[in-house]
Amino acid sequence: LGDMYYFGLGTTQDYNEAFKWYEKAALQDNASGQTKLGNMYRLGRGTTQDDNEAFKWYEKAALQEDASSQYWLGLMYYLGIGTTQDYKEAFKWYEKAALQDDASGQTKLGNMYRLGLGTTKDYKEAFKWYEKAAIQGDAFGQIELGNMYFFGLGTTQDYKEAFKWYEKAALQEDASSQYWIALLYKLGYGTKIDYTESFKWSEKSANQGNIDAILLLANNYYFGDGVKQNKMKAKQLYKKACEQGNKDS
């Protein structure tokens, strides 16, 4: 019933009513209800925003093996929201979520291994978990897997594989991946040089505010790569990149 009110299915959307029914389920130790109640507190929907309450309910659900709450509990420990920052606890809960095939948890666990936070740095483990998340379609896992292939971290350097995974994330509108696809088309890494495609993807990424893509798009306009040369447009984009903090512009 909480979901019906939350999404407005068969009734008028009403976060206050959704909160009420999620709370009733949560108080009966229903793990899904506890997770959703945590979400309501985290987002401030149907109630006052309260990170401490969100943490409390995520923890209750996580202890019942709810993978989504295990992920959120890990994130709250990682960021120090609603609790004291603790990378070891973050790692523990990300791992629990990841082992239940939660894609977001797998990507975050990969991050912990890559950065050596809460655990020993291990690129091979990072690669393993990124791959699991990427195969499930997680865009963040896909871009991180692309990075691992591009830089040869935890695996053999392979630009074609890097391109493949960047492209999958780019098609999910991930701005960073769109920039990388544009750059690889520009340089001919993992694919043939294609200035038209490079322009297309740099424009998509730039429109989402990616600073590096704005600079690349400016270069495309300046040199007429994949688009009619327009130095005035290039100048405007260089200025925009500079204003947003790109020192190379």
CSV table of N, CA and C in Angstrom, one decimal, residues 141-199:
chain,number,residue,atom,x,y,z
A,141,GLY,N,29.8,1.0,-12.9
A,141,GLY,CA,30.6,-0.2,-13.0
A,141,GLY,C,31.2,-0.3,-14.4
A,142,GLN,N,30.5,0.1,-15.4
A,142,GLN,CA,31.0,0.0,-16.8
A,142,GLN,C,32.1,1.0,-17.0
A,143,ILE,N,31.9,2.2,-16.5
A,143,ILE,CA,33.0,3.2,-16.8
A,143,ILE,C,34.2,2.9,-16.0
A,144,GLU,N,34.0,2.4,-14.8
A,144,GLU,CA,35.2,2.0,-14.0
A,144,GLU,C,35.9,0.8,-14.6
A,145,LEU,N,35.2,-0.1,-15.2
A,145,LEU,CA,35.8,-1.3,-15.9
A,145,LEU,C,36.5,-0.8,-17.1
A,146,GLY,N,35.9,0.2,-17.8
A,146,GLY,CA,36.6,0.8,-18.9
A,146,GLY,C,37.9,1.5,-18.5
A,147,ASN,N,37.9,2.1,-17.4
A,147,ASN,CA,39.1,2.7,-16.9
A,147,ASN,C,40.2,1.7,-16.6
A,148,MET,N,39.8,0.6,-16.0
A,148,MET,CA,40.7,-0.5,-15.7
A,148,MET,C,41.4,-1.0,-16.9
A,149,TYR,N,40.6,-1.2,-18.0
A,149,TYR,CA,41.2,-1.7,-19.2
A,149,TYR,C,42.0,-0.6,-19.9
A,150,PHE,N,41.6,0.6,-19.8
A,150,PHE,CA,42.3,1.7,-20.5
A,150,PHE,C,43.7,1.9,-19.8
A,151,PHE,N,43.8,1.8,-18.5
A,151,PHE,CA,45.1,2.0,-17.8
A,151,PHE,C,45.8,0.8,-17.5
A,152,GLY,N,45.2,-0.4,-17.8
A,152,GLY,CA,45.8,-1.7,-17.5
A,152,GLY,C,45.9,-1.9,-16.0
A,153,LEU,N,44.9,-1.7,-15.3
A,153,LEU,CA,44.9,-1.9,-13.8
A,153,LEU,C,44.1,-3.1,-13.5
A,154,GLY,N,44.8,-4.1,-12.9
A,154,GLY,CA,44.1,-5.4,-12.5
A,154,GLY,C,43.8,-6.3,-13.7
A,155,THR,N,44.3,-5.9,-14.9
A,155,THR,CA,44.1,-6.6,-16.1
A,155,THR,C,45.1,-6.1,-17.1
A,156,THR,N,45.1,-6.8,-18.3
A,156,THR,CA,46.0,-6.4,-19.4
A,156,THR,C,45.4,-5.2,-20.0
A,157,GLN,N,46.2,-4.2,-20.4
A,157,GLN,CA,45.7,-3.0,-21.0
A,157,GLN,C,45.1,-3.4,-22.4
A,158,ASP,N,43.9,-2.9,-22.6
A,158,ASP,CA,43.1,-3.3,-23.8
A,158,ASP,C,42.2,-2.1,-24.2
A,159,TYR,N,42.6,-1.3,-25.2
A,159,TYR,CA,41.8,-0.2,-25.6
A,159,TYR,C,40.5,-0.5,-26.2
A,160,LYS,N,40.4,-1.7,-26.9
A,160,LYS,CA,39.2,-2.1,-27.5
A,160,LYS,C,38.1,-2.4,-26.4
A,161,GLU,N,38.6,-3.1,-25.3
A,161,GLU,CA,37.7,-3.4,-24.2
A,161,GLU,C,37.3,-2.2,-23.5
A,162,ALA,N,38.3,-1.3,-23.3
A,162,ALA,CA,38.0,0.0,-22.7
A,162,ALA,C,36.9,0.7,-23.5
A,163,PHE,N,37.0,0.8,-24.8
A,163,PHE,CA,36.0,1.5,-25.7
A,163,PHE,C,34.7,0.8,-25.5
A,164,LYS,N,34.6,-0.5,-25.5
A,164,LYS,CA,33.4,-1.3,-25.4
A,164,LYS,C,32.6,-0.9,-24.1
A,165,TRP,N,33.3,-0.8,-23.0
A,165,TRP,CA,32.6,-0.6,-21.7
A,165,TRP,C,32.3,0.9,-21.6
A,166,TYR,N,33.1,1.8,-22.1
A,166,TYR,CA,32.8,3.2,-22.1
A,166,TYR,C,31.5,3.5,-22.9
A,167,GLU,N,31.5,2.8,-24.0
A,167,GLU,CA,30.3,3.0,-24.9
A,167,GLU,C,29.0,2.6,-24.2
A,168,LYS,N,29.1,1.4,-23.5
A,168,LYS,CA,27.9,0.9,-22.8
A,168,LYS,C,27.4,2.0,-21.8
A,169,ALA,N,28.3,2.5,-21.0
A,169,ALA,CA,28.0,3.5,-20.1
A,169,ALA,C,27.5,4.8,-20.7
A,170,ALA,N,28.2,5.2,-21.8
A,170,ALA,CA,27.8,6.4,-22.6
A,170,ALA,C,26.4,6.3,-23.1
A,171,LEU,N,26.0,5.2,-23.5
A,171,LEU,CA,24.6,5.0,-24.0
A,171,LEU,C,23.6,5.1,-22.9
A,172,GLN,N,24.0,5.0,-21.6
A,172,GLN,CA,23.2,5.2,-20.5
A,172,GLN,C,23.2,6.7,-20.0
A,173,GLU,N,23.8,7.5,-20.9
A,173,GLU,CA,23.9,9.0,-20.6
A,173,GLU,C,24.9,9.3,-19.5
A,174,ASP,N,25.9,8.5,-19.3
A,174,ASP,CA,26.9,8.8,-18.3
A,174,ASP,C,27.9,9.8,-19.0
A,175,ALA,N,28.0,11.0,-18.5
A,175,ALA,CA,28.7,12.1,-19.1
A,175,ALA,C,30.2,11.8,-19.2
A,176,SER,N,30.8,11.3,-18.1
A,176,SER,CA,32.2,10.9,-18.1
A,176,SER,C,32.5,9.9,-19.2
A,177,SER,N,31.7,8.9,-19.4
A,177,SER,CA,31.9,7.9,-20.4
A,177,SER,C,31.8,8.5,-21.8
A,178,GLN,N,30.8,9.4,-22.0
A,178,GLN,CA,30.6,10.1,-23.3
A,178,GLN,C,31.9,10.9,-23.6
A,179,TYR,N,32.5,11.5,-22.6
A,179,TYR,CA,33.8,12.2,-22.9
A,179,TYR,C,34.9,11.2,-23.4
A,180,TRP,N,35.0,10.1,-22.6
A,180,TRP,CA,36.0,9.1,-23.0
A,180,TRP,C,35.8,8.6,-24.4
A,181,ILE,N,34.6,8.3,-24.8
A,181,ILE,CA,34.3,7.8,-26.1
A,181,ILE,C,34.7,8.8,-27.1
A,182,ALA,N,34.4,10.1,-26.9
A,182,ALA,CA,34.8,11.2,-27.8
A,182,ALA,C,36.3,11.2,-27.9
A,183,LEU,N,37.0,11.1,-26.8
A,183,LEU,CA,38.4,11.2,-26.9
A,183,LEU,C,39.0,10.0,-27.6
A,184,LEU,N,38.5,8.8,-27.4
A,184,LEU,CA,39.0,7.6,-28.1
A,184,LEU,C,38.7,7.7,-29.6
A,185,TYR,N,37.6,8.2,-30.0
A,185,TYR,CA,37.3,8.4,-31.4
A,185,TYR,C,38.3,9.5,-32.0
A,186,LYS,N,38.6,10.4,-31.2
A,186,LYS,CA,39.5,11.5,-31.7
A,186,LYS,C,41.0,10.9,-31.9
A,187,LEU,N,41.4,10.1,-31.0
A,187,LEU,CA,42.7,9.5,-31.0
A,187,LEU,C,42.9,8.2,-31.7
A,188,GLY,N,41.7,7.5,-32.0
A,188,GLY,CA,41.8,6.2,-32.6
A,188,GLY,C,42.3,5.1,-31.7
A,189,TYR,N,42.0,5.2,-30.4
A,189,TYR,CA,42.3,4.2,-29.5
A,189,TYR,C,41.1,3.2,-29.3
A,190,GLY,N,41.3,2.0,-29.6
A,190,GLY,CA,40.3,1.0,-29.5
A,190,GLY,C,39.2,1.0,-30.5
A,191,THR,N,39.4,2.0,-31.5
A,191,THR,CA,38.4,2.2,-32.6
A,191,THR,C,39.1,3.0,-33.6
A,192,LYS,N,38.5,3.1,-34.8
A,192,LYS,CA,39.2,3.9,-35.8
A,192,LYS,C,38.9,5.4,-35.5
A,193,ILE,N,39.8,6.2,-36.0
A,193,ILE,CA,39.6,7.7,-35.8
A,193,ILE,C,38.3,8.1,-36.6
A,194,ASP,N,37.5,8.9,-35.9
A,194,ASP,CA,36.2,9.3,-36.5
A,194,ASP,C,35.9,10.7,-35.8
A,195,TYR,N,36.3,11.8,-36.5
A,195,TYR,CA,36.0,13.1,-35.9
A,195,TYR,C,34.6,13.4,-35.8
A,196,THR,N,33.7,12.9,-36.7
A,196,THR,CA,32.3,13.2,-36.6
A,196,THR,C,31.7,12.5,-35.3
A,197,GLU,N,32.1,11.3,-35.0
A,197,GLU,CA,31.7,10.6,-33.8
A,197,GLU,C,32.2,11.3,-32.6
A,198,SER,N,33.5,11.7,-32.7
A,198,SER,CA,34.1,12.4,-31.5
A,198,SER,C,33.4,13.7,-31.2
A,199,PHE,N,33.0,14.4,-32.2
A,199,PHE,CA,32.2,15.7,-32.0
A,199,PHE,C,30.9,15.4,-31.4
